[in-house]
Coordinates of C-alpha atoms in Angstrom, one line a residue:
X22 CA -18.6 -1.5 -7.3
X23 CA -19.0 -4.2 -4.6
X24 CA -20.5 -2.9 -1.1
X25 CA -19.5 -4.8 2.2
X26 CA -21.3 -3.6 5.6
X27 CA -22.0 -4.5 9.3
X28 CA -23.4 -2.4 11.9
X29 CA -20.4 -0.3 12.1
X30 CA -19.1 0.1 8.9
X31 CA -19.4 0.4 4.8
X32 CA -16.7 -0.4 2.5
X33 CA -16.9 0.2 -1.5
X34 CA -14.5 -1.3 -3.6
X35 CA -14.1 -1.1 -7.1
X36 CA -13.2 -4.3 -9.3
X37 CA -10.5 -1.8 -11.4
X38 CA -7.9 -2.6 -9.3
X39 CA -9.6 -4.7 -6.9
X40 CA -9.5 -0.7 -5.0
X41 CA -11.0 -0.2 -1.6
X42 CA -12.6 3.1 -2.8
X43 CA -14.7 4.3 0.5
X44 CA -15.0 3.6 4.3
X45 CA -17.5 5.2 6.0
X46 CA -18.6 4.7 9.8
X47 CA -22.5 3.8 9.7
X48 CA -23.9 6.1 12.0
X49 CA -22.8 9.6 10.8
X50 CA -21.3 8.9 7.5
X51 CA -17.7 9.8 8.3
X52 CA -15.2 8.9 5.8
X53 CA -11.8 7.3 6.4
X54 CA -10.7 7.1 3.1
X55 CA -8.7 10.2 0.8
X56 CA -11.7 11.5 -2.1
X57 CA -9.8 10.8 -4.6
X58 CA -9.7 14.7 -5.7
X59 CA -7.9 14.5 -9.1
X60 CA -6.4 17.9 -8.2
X61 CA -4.2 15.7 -6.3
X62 CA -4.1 12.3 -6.7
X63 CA -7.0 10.8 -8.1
X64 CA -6.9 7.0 -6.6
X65 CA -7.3 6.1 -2.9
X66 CA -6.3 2.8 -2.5
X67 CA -4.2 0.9 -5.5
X68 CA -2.8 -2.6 -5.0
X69 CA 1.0 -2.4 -5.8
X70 CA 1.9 -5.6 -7.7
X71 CA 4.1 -7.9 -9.5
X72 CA 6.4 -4.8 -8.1
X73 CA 6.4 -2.4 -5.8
X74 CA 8.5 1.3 -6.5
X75 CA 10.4 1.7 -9.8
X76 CA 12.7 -0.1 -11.8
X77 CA 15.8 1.0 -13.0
X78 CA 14.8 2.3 -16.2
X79 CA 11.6 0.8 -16.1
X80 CA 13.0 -2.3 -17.0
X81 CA 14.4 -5.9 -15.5
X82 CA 15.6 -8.9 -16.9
X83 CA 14.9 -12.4 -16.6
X84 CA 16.4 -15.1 -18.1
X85 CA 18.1 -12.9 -20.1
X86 CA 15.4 -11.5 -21.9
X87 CA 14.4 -7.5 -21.2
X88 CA 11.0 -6.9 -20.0
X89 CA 9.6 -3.2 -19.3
X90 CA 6.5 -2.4 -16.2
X91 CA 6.0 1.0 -14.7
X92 CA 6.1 2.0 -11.6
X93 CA 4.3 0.0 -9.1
X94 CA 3.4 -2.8 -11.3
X95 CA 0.1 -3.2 -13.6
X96 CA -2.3 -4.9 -11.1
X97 CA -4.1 -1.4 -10.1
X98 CA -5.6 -0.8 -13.6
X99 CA -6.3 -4.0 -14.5
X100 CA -10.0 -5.6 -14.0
X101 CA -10.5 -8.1 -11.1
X102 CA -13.3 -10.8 -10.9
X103 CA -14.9 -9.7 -8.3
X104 CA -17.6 -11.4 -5.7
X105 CA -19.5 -10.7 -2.6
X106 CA -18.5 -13.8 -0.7
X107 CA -21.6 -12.3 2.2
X108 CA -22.8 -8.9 3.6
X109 CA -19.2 -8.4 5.3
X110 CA -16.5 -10.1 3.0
X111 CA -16.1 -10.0 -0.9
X112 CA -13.2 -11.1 -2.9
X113 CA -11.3 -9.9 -5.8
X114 CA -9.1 -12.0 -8.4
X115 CA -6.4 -11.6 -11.2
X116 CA -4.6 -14.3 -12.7
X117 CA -2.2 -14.0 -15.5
X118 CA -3.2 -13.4 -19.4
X119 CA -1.6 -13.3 -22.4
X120 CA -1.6 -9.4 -21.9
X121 CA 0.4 -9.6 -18.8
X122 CA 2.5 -12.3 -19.8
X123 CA 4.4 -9.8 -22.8
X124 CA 6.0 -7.7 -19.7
X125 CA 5.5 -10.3 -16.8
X126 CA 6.5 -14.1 -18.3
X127 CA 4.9 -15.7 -14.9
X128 CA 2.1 -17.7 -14.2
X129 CA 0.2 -16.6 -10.9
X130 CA -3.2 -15.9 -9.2
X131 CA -3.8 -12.3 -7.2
X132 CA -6.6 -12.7 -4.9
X133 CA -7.3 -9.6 -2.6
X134 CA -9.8 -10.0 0.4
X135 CA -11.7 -8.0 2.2
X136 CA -13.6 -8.2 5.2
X137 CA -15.7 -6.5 8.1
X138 CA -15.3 -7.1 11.7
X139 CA -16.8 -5.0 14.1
X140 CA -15.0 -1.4 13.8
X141 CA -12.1 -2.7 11.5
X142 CA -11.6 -3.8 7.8
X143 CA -8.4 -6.5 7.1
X144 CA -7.5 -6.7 3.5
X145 CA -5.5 -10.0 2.5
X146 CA -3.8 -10.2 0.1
X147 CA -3.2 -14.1 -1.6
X148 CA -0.7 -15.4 -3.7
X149 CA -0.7 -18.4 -5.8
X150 CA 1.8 -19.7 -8.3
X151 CA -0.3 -22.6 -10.5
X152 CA 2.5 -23.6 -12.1
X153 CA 3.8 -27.5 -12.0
X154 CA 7.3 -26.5 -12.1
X155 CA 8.1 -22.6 -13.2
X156 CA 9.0 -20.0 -10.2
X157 CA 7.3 -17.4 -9.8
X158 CA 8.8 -13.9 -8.5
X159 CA 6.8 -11.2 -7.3
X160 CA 6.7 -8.1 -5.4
X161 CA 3.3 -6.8 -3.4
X162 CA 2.2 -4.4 -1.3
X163 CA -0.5 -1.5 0.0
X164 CA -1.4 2.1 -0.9
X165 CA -4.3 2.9 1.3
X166 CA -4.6 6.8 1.4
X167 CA -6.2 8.3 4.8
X168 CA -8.2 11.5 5.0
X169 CA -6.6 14.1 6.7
X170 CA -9.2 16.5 5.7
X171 CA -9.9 19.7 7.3
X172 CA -13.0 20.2 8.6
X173 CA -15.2 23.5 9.3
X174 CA -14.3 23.5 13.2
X175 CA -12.3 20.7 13.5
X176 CA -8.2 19.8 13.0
X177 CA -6.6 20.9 9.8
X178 CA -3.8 18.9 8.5
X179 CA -1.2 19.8 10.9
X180 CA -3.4 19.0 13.5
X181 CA -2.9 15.6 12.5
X182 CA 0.1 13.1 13.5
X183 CA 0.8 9.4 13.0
X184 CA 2.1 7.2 16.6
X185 CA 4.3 4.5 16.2
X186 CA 4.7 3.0 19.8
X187 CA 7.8 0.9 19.7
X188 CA 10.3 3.6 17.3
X189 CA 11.5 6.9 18.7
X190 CA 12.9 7.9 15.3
X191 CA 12.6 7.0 11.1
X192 CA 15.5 6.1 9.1
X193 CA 14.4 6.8 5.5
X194 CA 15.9 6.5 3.0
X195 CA 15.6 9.0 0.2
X196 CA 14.9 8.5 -3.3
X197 CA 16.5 10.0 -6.5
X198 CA 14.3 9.4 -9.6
X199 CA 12.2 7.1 -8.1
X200 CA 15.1 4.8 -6.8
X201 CA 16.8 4.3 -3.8
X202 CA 19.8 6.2 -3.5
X203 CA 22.9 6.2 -0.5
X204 CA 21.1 8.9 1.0
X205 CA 19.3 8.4 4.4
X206 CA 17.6 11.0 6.7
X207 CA 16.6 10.3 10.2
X208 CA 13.2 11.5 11.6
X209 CA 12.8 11.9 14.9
X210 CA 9.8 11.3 17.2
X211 CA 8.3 13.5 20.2
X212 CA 7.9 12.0 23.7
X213 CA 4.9 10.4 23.0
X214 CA 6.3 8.8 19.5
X215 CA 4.0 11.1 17.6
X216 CA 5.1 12.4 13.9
X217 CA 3.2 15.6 13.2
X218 CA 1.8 16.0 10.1
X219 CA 3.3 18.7 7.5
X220 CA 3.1 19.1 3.7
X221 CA 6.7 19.6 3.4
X222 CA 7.6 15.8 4.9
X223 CA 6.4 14.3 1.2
X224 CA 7.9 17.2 -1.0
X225 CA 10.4 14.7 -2.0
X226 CA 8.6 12.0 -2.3
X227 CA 7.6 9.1 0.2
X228 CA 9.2 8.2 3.2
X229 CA 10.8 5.1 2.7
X230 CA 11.5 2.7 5.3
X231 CA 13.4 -0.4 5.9
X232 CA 13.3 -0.9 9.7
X233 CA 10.6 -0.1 10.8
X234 CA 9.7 -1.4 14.6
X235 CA 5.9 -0.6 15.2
X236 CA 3.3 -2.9 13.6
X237 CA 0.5 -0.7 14.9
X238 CA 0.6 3.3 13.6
X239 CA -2.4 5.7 14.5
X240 CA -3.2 8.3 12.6
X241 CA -5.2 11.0 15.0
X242 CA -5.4 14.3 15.4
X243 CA -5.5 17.1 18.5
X244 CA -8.7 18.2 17.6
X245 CA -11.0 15.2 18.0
X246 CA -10.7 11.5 19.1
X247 CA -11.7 10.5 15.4
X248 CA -9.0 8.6 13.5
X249 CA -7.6 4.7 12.7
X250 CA -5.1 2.5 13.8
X251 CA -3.0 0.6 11.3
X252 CA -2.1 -2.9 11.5
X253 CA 0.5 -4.7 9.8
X254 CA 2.9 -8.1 9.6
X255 CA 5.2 -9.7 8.2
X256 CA 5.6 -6.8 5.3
X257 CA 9.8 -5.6 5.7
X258 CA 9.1 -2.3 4.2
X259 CA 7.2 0.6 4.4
X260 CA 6.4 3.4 2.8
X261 CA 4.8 6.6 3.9
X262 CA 3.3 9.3 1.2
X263 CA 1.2 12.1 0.2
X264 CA 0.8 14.2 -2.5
X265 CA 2.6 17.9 -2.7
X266 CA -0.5 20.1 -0.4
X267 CA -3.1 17.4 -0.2
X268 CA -5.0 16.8 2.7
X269 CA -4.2 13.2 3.0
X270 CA -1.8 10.1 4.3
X271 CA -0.7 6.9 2.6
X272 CA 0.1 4.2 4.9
X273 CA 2.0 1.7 2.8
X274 CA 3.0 -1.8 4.3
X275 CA 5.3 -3.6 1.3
X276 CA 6.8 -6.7 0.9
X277 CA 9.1 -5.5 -1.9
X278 CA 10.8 -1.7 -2.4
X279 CA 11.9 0.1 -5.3
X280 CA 15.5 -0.5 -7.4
X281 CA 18.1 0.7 -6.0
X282 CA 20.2 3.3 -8.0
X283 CA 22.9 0.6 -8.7
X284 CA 21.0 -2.5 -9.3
X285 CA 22.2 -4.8 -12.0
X286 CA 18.2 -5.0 -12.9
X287 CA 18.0 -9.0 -12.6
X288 CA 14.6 -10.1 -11.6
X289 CA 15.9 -12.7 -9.2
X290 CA 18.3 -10.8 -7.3
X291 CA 15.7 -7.5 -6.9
X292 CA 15.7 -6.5 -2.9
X293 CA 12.4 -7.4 -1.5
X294 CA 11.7 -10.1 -4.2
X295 CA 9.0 -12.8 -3.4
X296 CA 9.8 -16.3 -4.5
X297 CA 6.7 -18.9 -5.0
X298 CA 7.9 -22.5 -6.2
X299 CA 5.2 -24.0 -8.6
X300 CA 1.7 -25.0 -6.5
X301 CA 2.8 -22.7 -3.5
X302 CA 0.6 -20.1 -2.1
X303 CA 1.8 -16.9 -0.2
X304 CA -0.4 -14.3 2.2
X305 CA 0.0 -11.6 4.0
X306 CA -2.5 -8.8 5.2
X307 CA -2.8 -5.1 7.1
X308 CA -6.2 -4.1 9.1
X309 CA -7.4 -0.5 9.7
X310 CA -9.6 0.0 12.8
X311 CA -11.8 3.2 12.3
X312 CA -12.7 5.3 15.7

């Protein structure tokens, strides 16, 4: 585990996954992050890459050749090189192996960054193809899971709600076996854009959306004025999640999105696909700020 801190806040992440694994406000020892109770869902904060969702049958094609991944990709169990870069930024990095290359024929470079400032963390995550002349196609995004904990006294989990200042309503669009189907459901907002939690919003699976307008969502509660606000750009998807009766939130920012139930299952013409020509780099990043 690698340990960043400033006077505000402590951040633990684990070089399996290159996984932000605790955030915890210095001066009581609150923590931000789900506990990773294996009842549940034991992980807290996977990196979703080379895709994001499912493919059709677990599989895609590329140059006419079949290759099989699971959902969400392979980077969240693989091991990162990781290094504490000083006492409020490390950095994480994967690059390709012969391992990854039997069900992922690309050259590239992951790098995920992480850094304190003041009462927020950013995590950025950098793409690099070192290729002289091969593509390379790709798929990233978040899974950062947010306590929603109840507490002896305080809010329990639909006390909770997430604000997302410039949408009054969420299309999603529902999933059937882990792809995206025709079906959509809209979600409306109160008067004050809030989305109360309930267990029942992620009993079939994540909310996915596509057009999302707020780049900022808090996640508070009517209990107390502890909670985060989440900052994104530049990702055209998101996703939101939890598992069936736990007392948690993924906030997912995604710059890719599951198959959809009729995809022909070529690589290059996936929705949400990234496209790197050899030498380019690629970035893109989401902040929490803890209160």
């Amino acid at each position: 585990m690698i340990t960043i801190a400033n006077e505000w806040l402590q951040a633990t992440i684990s070089p399996i996954g290159a996984e932000l694994r605790s955030l915890k406000r210095q001066h009581d020892n609150h923590e931000y992050l789900w506990n990773a109770n294996p009842r549940y869902w034991a992980k807290t904060s996977p990196v979703l890459f080379p895709i994001v969702g499912a493919l059709k049958d677990d599989t895609y094609y590329y140059r006419g050749r079949a290759y099989r991944l699971p959902r969400h990709g392979f980077a969240r169990e693989k091991s990162f090189d990781g290094k504490l870069l000083s006492p409020t930024e490390a950095v994480f990095t994967l690059t390709d192996s012969e391992e990854t290359r039997t069900v992922y024929p690309f050259a590239f470079q992951l790098m995920l960054r992480y850094r304190l400032d003041g009462h927020a963390l950013t995590c950025r995550y950098e793409v690099h193809n070192p290729s002289d002349s091969q593509p390379l196609f790709f798929s990233i995004g978040g899974h950062p899971a947010f306590s929603a904990l109840a507490e002896n006294g305080g809010p329990a989990y639909t006390d909770y709600f997430l604000e997302f200042p410039d949408d009054d309503a969420l299309l999603c669009h529902k999933l059937e076996g882990n792809l995206i189907s025709e079906r959509k459901e809209t979600i409306l907002l109160d008067k004050r854009h809030r989305l109360p939690l309930r267990y029942e919003l992620f009993y079939a699976d994540a909310l996915v959306l596509k057009t999302l307008q707020s780049n900022t969502i808090t996640l508070g509660n009517v209990i107390n004025d502890r909670g985060i606000l989440f900052h994104h750009d530049g990702f055209p998807y998101f996703g939101i999640w939890a598992a069936k009766g736990a007392d948690f939130v993924c906030l997912e920012p995604w710059c890719g999105i599951a198959d959809h139930i009729g995809h022909n299952q070529q690589l290059e013409e996936k929705e949400g696909m990234q496209h790197l020509s050899g030498g380019d780099n690629w970035s893109r990043s989401w902040a929490v700020t803890c209160f």
